[in-house]
PDB file of C-alpha atoms in Angstrom:
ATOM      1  CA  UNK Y   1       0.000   0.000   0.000  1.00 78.00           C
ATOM      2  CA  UNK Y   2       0.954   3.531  -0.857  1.00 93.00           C
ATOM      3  CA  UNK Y   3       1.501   5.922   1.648  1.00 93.00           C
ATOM      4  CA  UNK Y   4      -0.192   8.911   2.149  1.00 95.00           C
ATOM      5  CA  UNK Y   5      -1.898  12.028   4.348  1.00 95.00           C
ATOM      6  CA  UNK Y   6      -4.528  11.376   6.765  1.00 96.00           C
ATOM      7  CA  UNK Y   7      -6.656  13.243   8.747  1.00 96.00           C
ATOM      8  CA  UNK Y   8      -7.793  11.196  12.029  1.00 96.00           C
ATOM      9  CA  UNK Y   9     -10.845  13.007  14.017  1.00 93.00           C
ATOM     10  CA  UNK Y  10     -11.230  11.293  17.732  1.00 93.00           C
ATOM     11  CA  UNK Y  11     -14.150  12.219  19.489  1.00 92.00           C
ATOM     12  CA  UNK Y  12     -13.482  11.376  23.175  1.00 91.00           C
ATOM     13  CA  UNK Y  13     -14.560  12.679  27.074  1.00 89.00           C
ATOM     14  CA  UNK Y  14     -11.763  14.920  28.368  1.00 83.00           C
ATOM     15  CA  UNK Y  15      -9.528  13.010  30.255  1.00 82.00           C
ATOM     16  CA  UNK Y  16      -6.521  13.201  31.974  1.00 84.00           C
ATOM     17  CA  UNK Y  17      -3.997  10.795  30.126  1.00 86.00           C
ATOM     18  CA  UNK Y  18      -5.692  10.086  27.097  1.00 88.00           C
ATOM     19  CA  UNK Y  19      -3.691  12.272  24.790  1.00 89.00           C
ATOM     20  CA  UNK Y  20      -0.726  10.542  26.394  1.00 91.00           C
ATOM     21  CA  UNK Y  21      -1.859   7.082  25.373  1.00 91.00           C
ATOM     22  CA  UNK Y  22      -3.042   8.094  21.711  1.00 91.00           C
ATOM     23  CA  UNK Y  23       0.439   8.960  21.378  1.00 92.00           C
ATOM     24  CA  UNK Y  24       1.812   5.779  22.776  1.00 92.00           C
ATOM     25  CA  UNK Y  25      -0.581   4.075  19.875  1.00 93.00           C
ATOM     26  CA  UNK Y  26       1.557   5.583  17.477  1.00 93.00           C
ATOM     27  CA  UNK Y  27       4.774   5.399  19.444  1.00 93.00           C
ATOM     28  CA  UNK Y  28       4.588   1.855  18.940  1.00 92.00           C
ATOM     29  CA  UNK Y  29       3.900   1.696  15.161  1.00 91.00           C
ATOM     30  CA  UNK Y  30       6.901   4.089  14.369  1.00 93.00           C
ATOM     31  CA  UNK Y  31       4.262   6.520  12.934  1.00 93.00           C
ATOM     32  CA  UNK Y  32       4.987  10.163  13.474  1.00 94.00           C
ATOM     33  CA  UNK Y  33       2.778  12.551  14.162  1.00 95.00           C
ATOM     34  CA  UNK Y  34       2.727  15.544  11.684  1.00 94.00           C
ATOM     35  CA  UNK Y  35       0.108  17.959  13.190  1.00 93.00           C
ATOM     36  CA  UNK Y  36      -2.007  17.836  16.517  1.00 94.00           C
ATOM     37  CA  UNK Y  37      -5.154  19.785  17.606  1.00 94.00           C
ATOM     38  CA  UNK Y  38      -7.532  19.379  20.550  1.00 93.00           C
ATOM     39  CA  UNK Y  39     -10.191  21.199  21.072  1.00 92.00           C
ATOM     40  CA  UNK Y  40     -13.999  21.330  22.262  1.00 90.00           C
ATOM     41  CA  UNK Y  41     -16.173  19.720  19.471  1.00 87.00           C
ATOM     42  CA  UNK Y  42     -19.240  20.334  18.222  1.00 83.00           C
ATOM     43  CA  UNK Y  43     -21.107  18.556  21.444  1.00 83.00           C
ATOM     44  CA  UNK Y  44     -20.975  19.422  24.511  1.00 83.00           C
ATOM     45  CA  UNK Y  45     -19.005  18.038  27.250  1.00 85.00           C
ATOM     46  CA  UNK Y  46     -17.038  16.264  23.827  1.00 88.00           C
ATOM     47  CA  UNK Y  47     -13.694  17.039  22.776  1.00 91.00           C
ATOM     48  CA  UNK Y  48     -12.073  16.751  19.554  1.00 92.00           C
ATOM     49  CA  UNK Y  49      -8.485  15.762  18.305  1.00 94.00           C
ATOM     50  CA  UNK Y  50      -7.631  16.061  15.069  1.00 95.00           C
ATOM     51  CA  UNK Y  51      -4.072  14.094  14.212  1.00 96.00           C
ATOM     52  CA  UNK Y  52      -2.392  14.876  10.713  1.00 96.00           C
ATOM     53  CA  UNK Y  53      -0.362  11.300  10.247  1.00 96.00           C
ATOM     54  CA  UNK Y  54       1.469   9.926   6.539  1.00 96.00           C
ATOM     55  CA  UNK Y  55       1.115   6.345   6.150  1.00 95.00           C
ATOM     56  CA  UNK Y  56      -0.466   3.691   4.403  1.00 94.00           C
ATOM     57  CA  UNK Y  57      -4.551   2.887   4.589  1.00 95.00           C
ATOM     58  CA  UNK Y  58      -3.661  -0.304   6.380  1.00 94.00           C
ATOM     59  CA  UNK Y  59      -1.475   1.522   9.307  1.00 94.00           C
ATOM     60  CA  UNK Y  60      -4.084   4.538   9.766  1.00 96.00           C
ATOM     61  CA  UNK Y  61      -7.009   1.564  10.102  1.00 96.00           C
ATOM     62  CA  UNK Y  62      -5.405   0.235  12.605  1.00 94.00           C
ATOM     63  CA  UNK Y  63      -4.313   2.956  14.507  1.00 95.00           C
ATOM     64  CA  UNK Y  64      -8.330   3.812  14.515  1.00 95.00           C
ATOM     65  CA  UNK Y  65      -9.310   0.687  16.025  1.00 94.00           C
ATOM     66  CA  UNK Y  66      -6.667   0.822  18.841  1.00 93.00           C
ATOM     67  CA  UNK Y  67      -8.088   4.252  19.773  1.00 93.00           C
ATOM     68  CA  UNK Y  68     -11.499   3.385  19.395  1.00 92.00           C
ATOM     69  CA  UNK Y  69     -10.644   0.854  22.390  1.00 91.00           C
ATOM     70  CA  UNK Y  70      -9.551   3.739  24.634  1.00 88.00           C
ATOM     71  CA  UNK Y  71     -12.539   3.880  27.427  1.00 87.00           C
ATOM     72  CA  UNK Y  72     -13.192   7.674  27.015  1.00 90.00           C
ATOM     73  CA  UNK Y  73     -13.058   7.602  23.180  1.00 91.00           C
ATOM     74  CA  UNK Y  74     -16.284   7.430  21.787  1.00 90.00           C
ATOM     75  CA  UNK Y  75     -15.930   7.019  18.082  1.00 90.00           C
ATOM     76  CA  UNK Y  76     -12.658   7.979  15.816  1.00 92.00           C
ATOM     77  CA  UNK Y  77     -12.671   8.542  11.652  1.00 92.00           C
ATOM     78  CA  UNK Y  78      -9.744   8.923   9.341  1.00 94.00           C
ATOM     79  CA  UNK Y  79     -10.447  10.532   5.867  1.00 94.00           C
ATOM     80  CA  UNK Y  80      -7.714  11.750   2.865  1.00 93.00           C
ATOM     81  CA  UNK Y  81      -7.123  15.249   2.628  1.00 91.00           C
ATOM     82  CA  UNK Y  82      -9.967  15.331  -0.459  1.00 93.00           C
ATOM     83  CA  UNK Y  83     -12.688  14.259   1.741  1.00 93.00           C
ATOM     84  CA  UNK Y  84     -11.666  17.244   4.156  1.00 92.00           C
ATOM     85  CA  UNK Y  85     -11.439  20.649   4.524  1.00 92.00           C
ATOM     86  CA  UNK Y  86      -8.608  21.745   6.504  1.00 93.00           C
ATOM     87  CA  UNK Y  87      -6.435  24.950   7.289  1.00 94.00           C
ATOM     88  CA  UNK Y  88      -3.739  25.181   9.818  1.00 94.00           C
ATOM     89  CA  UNK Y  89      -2.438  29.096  10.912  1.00 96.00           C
ATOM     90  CA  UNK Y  90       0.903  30.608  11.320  1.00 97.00           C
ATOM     91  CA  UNK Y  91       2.287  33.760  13.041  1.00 98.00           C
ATOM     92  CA  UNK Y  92       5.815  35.279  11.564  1.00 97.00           C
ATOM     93  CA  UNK Y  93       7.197  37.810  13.960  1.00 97.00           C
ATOM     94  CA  UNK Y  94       9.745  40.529  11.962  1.00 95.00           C
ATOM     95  CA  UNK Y  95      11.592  43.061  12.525  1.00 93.00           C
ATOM     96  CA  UNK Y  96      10.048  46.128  11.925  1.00 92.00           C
ATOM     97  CA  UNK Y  97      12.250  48.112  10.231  1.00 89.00           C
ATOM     98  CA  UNK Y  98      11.871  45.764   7.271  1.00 88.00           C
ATOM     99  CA  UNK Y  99       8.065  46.669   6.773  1.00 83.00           C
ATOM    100  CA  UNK Y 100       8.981  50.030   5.900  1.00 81.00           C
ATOM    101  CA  UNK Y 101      12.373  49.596   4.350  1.00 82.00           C
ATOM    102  CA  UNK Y 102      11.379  46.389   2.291  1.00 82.00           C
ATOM    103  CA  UNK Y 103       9.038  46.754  -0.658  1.00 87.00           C
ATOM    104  CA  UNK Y 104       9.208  43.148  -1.112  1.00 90.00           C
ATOM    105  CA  UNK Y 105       7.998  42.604   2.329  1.00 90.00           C
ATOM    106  CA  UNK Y 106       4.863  44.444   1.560  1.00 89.00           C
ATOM    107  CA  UNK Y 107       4.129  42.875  -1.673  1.00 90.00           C
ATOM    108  CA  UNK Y 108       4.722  38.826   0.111  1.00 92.00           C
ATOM    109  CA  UNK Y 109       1.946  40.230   3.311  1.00 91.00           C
ATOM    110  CA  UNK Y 110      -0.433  41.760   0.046  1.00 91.00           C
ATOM    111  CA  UNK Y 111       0.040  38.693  -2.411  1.00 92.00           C
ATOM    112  CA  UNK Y 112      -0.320  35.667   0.841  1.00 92.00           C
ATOM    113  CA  UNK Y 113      -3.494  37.394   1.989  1.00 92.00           C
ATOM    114  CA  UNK Y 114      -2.305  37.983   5.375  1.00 95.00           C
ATOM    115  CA  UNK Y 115      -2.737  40.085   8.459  1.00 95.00           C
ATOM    116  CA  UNK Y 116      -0.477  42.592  10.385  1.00 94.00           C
ATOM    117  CA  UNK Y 117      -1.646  41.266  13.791  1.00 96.00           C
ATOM    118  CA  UNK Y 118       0.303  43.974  16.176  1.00 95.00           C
ATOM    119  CA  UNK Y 119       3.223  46.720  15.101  1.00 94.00           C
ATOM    120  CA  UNK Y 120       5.773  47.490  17.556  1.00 94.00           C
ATOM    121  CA  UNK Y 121       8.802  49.622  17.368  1.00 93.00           C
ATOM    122  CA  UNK Y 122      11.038  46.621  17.457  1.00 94.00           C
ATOM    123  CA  UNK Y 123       9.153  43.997  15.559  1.00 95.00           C
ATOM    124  CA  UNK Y 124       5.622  43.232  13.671  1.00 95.00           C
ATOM    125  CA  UNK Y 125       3.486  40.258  13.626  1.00 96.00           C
ATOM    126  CA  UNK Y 126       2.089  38.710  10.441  1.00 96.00           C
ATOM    127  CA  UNK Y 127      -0.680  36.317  10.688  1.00 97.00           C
ATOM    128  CA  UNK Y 128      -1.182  33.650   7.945  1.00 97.00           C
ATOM    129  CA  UNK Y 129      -4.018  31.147   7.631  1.00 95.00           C
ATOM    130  CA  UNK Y 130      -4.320  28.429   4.816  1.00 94.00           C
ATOM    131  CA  UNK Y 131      -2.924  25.221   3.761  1.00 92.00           C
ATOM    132  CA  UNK Y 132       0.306  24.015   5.312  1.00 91.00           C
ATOM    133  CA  UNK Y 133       1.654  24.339   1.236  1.00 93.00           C
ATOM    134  CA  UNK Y 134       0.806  28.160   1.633  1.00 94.00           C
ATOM    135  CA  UNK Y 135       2.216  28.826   4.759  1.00 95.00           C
ATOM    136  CA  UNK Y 136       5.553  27.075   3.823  1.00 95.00           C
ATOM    137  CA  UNK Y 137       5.630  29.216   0.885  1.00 95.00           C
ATOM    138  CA  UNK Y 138       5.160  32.578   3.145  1.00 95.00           C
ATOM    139  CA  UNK Y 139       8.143  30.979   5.635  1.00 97.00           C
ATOM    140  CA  UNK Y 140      10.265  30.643   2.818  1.00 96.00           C
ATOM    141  CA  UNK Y 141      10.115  33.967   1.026  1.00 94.00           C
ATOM    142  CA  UNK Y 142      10.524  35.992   4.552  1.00 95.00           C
ATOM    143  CA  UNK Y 143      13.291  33.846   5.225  1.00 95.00           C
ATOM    144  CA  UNK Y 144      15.702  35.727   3.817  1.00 94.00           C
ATOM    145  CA  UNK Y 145      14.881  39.149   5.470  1.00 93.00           C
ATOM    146  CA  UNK Y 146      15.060  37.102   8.826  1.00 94.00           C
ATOM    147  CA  UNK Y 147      12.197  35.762  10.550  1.00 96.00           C
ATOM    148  CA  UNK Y 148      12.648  36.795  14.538  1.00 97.00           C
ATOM    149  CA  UNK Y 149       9.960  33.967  15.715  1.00 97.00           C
ATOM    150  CA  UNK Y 150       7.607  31.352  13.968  1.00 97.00           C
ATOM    151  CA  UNK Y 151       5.158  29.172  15.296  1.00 97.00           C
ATOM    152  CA  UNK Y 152       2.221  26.819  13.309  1.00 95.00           C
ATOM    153  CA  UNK Y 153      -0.630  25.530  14.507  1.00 94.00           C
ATOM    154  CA  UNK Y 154      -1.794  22.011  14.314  1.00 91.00           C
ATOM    155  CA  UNK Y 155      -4.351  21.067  11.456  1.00 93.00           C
ATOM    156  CA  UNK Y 156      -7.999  22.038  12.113  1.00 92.00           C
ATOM    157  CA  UNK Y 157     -10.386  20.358   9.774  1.00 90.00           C
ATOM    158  CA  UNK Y 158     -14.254  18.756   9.099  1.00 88.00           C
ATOM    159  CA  UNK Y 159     -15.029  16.531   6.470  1.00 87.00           C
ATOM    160  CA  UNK Y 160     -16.988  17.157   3.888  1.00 88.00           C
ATOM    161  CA  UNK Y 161     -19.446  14.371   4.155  1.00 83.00           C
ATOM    162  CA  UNK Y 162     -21.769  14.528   7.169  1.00 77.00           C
ATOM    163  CA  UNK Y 163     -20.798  12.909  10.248  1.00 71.00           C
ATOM    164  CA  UNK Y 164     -22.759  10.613  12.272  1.00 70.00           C
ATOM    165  CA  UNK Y 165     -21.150  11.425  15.761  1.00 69.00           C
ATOM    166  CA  UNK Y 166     -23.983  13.694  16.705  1.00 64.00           C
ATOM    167  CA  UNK Y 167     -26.349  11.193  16.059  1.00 66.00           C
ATOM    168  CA  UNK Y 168     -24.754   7.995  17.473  1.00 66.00           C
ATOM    169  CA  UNK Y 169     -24.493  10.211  20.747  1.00 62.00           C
ATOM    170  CA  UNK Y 170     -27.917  11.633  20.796  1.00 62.00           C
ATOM    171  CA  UNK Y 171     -29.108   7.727  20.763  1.00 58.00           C
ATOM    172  CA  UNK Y 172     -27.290   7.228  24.239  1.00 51.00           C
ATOM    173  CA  UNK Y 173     -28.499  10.714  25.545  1.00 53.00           C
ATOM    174  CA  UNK Y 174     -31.499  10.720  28.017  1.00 49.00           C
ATOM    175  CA  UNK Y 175     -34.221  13.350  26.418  1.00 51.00           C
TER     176      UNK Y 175
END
């Protein structure tokens, strides 16, 4: 099997411990993590990981059914990046004498559709949201005029088909 990107969505209680045990599951397949987000979900009292992982179908199946088996997970879903719509968001801090000294600096915040987030005398903040392909792009043409600090989030994503969580927990919900 061929590898590729997956996105893995775990719906789970929030737990102490769990995210250290999700990571164990992959610790012990040799599978690296490329992005993680948690975050409240959609239901209440239900929180949300979303893991960015490359490997094969195979691996990623697996790796479902191992977390499924966790007590507070309630269901987990992998999908390919085409059956999701994702972003992830980046912050560039630079110095600031370059935004008004650079032309080219101007331009690369006009043409990336970003944001000046704060202006300081020492330093600006640029604020970049998109696909990780886009931000890379933005990292490497400020690069060169020296980027002070950099920082990425993890993946944020839903899929594009409809997802049955909300009704597989409504069925165990007391109206």
């Amino acid at each position: 099997m061929e590898k590729q990107w997956f996105t893995i969505s775990v719906y789970s209680e929030n737990n102490v411990g769990l995210l250290n045990r999700i990571s164990g599951i992959f610790l012990k397949r040799h599978i690296n993590i490329e992005s993680l987000n948690v975050s409240k979900s959609e239901i209440d009292d239900v929180s949300k990981f979303t893991i960015v992982v490359y490997t094969t179908e195979k691996w990623v199946h697996n790796i479902v059914g191992q977390m499924e088996k966790q007590i507070e997970v309630i269901k987990a879903f992998y999908h390919i990046d085409e059956e999701t719509i994702y972003q992830e968001s980046a912050l560039f801090k630079i110095n600031s004498a370059l935004l008004f000294d650079e032309r080219q600096i101007q331009n690369i915040i006009k043409e990336s559709n970003s944001q000046i987030v704060t202006v300081s005398r020492d330093f600006f903040v640029l604020a970049k949201s998109g696909r990780r392909e886009e931000i890379n792009e933005m990292h490497d043409l400020l690069k060169p005029f020296g980027i002070m600090q950099f920082v990425r989030s993890g993946r944020i994503s839903v899929s594009k088909d409809v997802m049955k969580i909300s009704e597989m927990l409504n069925e165990f919900q007391p109206n």
